[in-house]
Short mmCIF file of C-alpha atoms and ligand atoms in Angstrom, two decimals:
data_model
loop_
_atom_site.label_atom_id
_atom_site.label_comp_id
_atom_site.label_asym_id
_atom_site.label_seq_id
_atom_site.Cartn_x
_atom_site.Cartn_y
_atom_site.Cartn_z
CA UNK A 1 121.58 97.77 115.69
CA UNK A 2 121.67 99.66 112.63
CA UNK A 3 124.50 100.01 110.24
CA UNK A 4 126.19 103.35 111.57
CA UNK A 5 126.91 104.97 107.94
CA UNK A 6 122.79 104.17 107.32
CA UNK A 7 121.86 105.77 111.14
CA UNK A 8 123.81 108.83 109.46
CA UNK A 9 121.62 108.88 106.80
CA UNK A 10 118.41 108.16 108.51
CA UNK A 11 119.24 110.76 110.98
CA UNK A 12 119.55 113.36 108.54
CA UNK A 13 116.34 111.87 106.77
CA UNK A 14 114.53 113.03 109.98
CA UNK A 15 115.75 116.46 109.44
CA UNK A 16 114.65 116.52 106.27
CA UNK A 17 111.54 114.74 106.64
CA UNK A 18 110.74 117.57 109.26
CA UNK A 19 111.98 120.37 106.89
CA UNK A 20 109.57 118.83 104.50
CA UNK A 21 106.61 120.01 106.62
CA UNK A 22 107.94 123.46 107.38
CA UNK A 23 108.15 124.03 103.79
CA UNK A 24 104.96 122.34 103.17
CA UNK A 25 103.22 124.63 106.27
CA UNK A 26 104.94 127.61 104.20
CA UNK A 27 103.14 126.74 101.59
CA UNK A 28 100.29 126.49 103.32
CA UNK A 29 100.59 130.11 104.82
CA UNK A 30 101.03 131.25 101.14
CA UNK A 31 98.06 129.81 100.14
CA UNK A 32 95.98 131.07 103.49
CA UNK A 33 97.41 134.89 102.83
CA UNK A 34 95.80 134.71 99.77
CA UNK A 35 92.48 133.64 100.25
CA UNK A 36 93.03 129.95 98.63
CA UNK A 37 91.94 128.18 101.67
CA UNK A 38 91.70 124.65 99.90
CA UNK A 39 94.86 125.15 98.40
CA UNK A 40 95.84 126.08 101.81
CA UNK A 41 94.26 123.19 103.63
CA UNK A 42 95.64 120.24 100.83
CA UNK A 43 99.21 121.56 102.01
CA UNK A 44 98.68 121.22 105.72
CA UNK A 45 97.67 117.69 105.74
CA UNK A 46 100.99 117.19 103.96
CA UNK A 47 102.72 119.39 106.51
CA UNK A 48 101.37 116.62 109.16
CA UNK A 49 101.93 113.39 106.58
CA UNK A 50 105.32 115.14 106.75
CA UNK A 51 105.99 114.98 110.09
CA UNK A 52 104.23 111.62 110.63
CA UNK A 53 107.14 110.34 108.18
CA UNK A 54 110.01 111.68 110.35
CA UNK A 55 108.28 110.40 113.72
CA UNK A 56 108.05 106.59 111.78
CA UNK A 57 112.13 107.03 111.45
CA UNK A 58 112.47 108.48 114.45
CA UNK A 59 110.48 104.91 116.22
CA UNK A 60 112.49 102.76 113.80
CA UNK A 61 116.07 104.17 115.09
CA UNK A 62 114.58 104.38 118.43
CA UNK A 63 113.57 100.94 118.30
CA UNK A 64 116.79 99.37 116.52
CA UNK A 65 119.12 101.25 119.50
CA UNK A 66 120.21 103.73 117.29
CA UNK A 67 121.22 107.18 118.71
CA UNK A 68 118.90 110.27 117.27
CA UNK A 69 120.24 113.69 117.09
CA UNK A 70 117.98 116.30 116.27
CA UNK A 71 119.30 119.05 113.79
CA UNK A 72 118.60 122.35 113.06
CA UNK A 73 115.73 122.82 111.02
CA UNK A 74 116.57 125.63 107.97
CA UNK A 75 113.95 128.46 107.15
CA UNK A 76 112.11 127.60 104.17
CA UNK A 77 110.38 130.61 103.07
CA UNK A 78 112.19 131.93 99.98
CA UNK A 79 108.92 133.61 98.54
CA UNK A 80 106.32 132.52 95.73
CA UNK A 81 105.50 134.42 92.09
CA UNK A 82 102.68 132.55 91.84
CA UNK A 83 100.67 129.41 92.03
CA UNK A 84 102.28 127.45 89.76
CA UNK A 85 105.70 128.29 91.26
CA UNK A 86 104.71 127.19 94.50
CA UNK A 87 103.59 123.86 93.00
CA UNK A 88 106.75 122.98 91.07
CA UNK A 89 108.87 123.60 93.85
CA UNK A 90 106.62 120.76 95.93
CA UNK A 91 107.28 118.98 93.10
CA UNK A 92 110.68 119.82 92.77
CA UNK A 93 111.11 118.86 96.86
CA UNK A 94 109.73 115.72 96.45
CA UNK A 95 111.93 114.57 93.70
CA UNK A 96 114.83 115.68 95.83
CA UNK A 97 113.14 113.35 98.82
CA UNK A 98 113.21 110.46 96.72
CA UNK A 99 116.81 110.53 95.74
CA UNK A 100 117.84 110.59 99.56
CA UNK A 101 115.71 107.61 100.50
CA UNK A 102 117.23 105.94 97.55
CA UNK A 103 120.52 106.93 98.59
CA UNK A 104 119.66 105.62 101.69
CA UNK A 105 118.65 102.11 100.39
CA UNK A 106 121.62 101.69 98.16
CA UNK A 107 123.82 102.41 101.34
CA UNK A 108 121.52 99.84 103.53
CA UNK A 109 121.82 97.55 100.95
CA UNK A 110 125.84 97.78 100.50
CA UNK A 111 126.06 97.45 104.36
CA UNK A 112 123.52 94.48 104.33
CA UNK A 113 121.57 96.15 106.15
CA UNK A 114 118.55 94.12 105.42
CA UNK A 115 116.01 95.26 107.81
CA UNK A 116 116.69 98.94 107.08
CA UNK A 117 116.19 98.18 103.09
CA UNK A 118 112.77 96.59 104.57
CA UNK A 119 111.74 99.40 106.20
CA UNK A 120 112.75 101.72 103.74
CA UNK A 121 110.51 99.87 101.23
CA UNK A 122 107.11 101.87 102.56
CA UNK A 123 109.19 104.98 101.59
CA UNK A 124 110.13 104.24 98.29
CA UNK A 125 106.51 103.58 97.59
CA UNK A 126 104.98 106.58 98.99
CA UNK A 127 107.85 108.60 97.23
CA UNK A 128 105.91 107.69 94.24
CA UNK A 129 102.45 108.54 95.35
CA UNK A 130 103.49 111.98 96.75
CA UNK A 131 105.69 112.96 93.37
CA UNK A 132 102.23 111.73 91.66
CA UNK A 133 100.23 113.87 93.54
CA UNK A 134 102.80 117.04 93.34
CA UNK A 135 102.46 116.30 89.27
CA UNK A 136 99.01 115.78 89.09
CA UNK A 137 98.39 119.18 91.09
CA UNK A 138 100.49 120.75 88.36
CA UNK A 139 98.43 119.34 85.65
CA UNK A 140 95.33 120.50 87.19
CA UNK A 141 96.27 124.02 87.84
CA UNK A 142 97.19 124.24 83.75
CA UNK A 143 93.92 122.52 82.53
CA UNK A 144 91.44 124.20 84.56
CA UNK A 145 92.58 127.00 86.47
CA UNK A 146 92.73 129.30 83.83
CA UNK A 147 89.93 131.47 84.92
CA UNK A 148 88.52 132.68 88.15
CA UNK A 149 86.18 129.75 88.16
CA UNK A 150 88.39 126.82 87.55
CA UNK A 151 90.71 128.06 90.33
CA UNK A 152 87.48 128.22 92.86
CA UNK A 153 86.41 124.71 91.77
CA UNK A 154 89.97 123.44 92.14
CA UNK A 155 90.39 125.05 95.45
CA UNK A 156 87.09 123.38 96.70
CA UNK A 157 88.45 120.34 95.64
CA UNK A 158 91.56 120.39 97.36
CA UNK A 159 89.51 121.14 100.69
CA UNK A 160 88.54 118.12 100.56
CA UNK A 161 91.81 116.47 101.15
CA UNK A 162 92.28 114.54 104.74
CA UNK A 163 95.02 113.49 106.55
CA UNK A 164 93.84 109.86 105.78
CA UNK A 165 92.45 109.30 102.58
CA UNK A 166 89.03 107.26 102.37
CA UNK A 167 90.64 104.29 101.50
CA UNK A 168 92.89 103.85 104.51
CA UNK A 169 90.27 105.03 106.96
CA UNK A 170 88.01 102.13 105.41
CA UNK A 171 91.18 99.69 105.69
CA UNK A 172 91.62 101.16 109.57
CA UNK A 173 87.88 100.91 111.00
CA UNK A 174 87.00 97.46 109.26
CA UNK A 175 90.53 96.03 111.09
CA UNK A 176 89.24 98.02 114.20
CA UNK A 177 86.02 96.17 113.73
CA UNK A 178 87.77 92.85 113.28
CA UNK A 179 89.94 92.92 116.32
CA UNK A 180 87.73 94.72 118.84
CA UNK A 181 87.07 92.41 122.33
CA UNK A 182 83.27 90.69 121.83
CA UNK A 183 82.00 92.39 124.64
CA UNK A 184 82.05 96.16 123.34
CA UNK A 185 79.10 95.61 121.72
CA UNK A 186 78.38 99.61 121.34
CA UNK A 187 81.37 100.39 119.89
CA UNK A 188 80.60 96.93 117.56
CA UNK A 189 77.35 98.47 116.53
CA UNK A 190 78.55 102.11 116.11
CA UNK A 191 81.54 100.75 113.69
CA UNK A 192 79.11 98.55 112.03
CA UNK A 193 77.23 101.62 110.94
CA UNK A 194 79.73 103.70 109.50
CA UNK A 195 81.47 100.36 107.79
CA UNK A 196 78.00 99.80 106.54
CA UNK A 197 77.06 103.19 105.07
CA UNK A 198 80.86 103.68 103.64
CA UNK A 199 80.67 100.47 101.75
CA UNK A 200 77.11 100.59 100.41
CA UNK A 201 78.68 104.59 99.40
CA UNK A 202 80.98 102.98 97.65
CA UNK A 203 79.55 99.89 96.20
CA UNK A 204 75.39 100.53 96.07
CA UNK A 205 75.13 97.57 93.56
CA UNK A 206 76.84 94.91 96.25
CA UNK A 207 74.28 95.99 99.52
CA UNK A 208 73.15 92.89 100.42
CA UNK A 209 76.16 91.22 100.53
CA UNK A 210 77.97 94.03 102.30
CA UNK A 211 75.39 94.28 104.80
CA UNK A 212 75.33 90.75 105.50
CA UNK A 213 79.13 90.85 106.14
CA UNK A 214 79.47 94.15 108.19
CA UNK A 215 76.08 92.88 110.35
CA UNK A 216 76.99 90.09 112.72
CA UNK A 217 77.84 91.81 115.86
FE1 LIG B 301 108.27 112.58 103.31
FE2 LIG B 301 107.15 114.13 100.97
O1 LIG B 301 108.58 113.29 101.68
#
């Protein structure tokens, strides 16, 4: 059972966690009104990384016997000047996230809440990838998006984005790989392919070794 000031807290963190992706999908209908479809697709996967974060609370109150009450969500359109604007307010969001998972933490941790500081932990860290991210967009946008070009290369690049990035879908099909029975020896050899071409993408110098390691089926 958790703590019941820390529920509090992680009960509201679902509310915000889900208020996170309606702003983040109102971004993304800024961006999509305006012809900007990459910048427009980059903040829909966060919309759903968004969500994905409130459904991981949700489990972990679930799953500790802790009672969830869902909350309102607020509106979060309050219009855009520009690009830029709508890119320091993500930035500005996040930073506001990461105070309320800290707050969290310091409450689990003067409650001794140990297992909620543990869980916790995976949010601290991605608090600091996604406030990198929001910064690094920034930076972008002022370096090369000064001219009609830079903006079109920079909104091709943020098409690109994923829900997973490459890394983790690596890390998730060579554990699928691992741990699937011996006898489903098409999905072996399908796997094995992808794994295969991934890593020699990503390491062309290291192909025999790779393809020694990803070829026992
Ligand atoms: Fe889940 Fe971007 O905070």
């Amino acid at each position: 059972m958790i703590n019941e000031k820390v529920a509090a807290l992680l009960n509201e963190q679902i509310n915000k966690e889900i208020y996170s992706a309606y702003l983040y999908l109102d971004m993304s209908n800024y961006f999509d009104a305006r012809g900007l479809d990459g910048f427009a697709k980059w903040y829909m996967v966060q919309a759903r990384e968004e969500l994905d974060h409130a459904l991981r609370i949700y489990r972990y109150m679930q799953d500790n016997d802790s009672a969830v009450t869902l909350l309102a969500i607020e509106q979060p359109s309050r219009g855009y000047d520009n690009t830029l604007d709508v890119l320091n307010t993500a930035l500005e969001h996040e930073e506001s996230v990461t105070n309320s998972i800290h707050t969290i933490y310091c409450e689990a941790d003067k409650q001794h809440d140990l297992r909620t500081m543990e869980f916790l932990q995976w949010f601290i860290n991605e608090q600091g990838e996604e406030e990198t991210n929001a910064r690094d967009l920034i930076t972008k946008l002022r370096i090369f998006a000064n001219d009609g070009k830079g903006l079109y290369l920079l909104n091709q690049e943020l098409g690109e984005r994923e829900l997973w990035d490459k890394k983790e879908q690596g890390r998730f099909l060579a554990l699928f790989y691992f741990f699937m029975p011996p006898n489903w020896k098409n999905g072996r050899i399908y796997l094995s392919s992808i794994l295969r071409k991934s890593i020699l993408e990503k390491f062309p110098d290291m192909k025999m070794r790779y393809s020694f390691f990803v070829t026992p089926l």
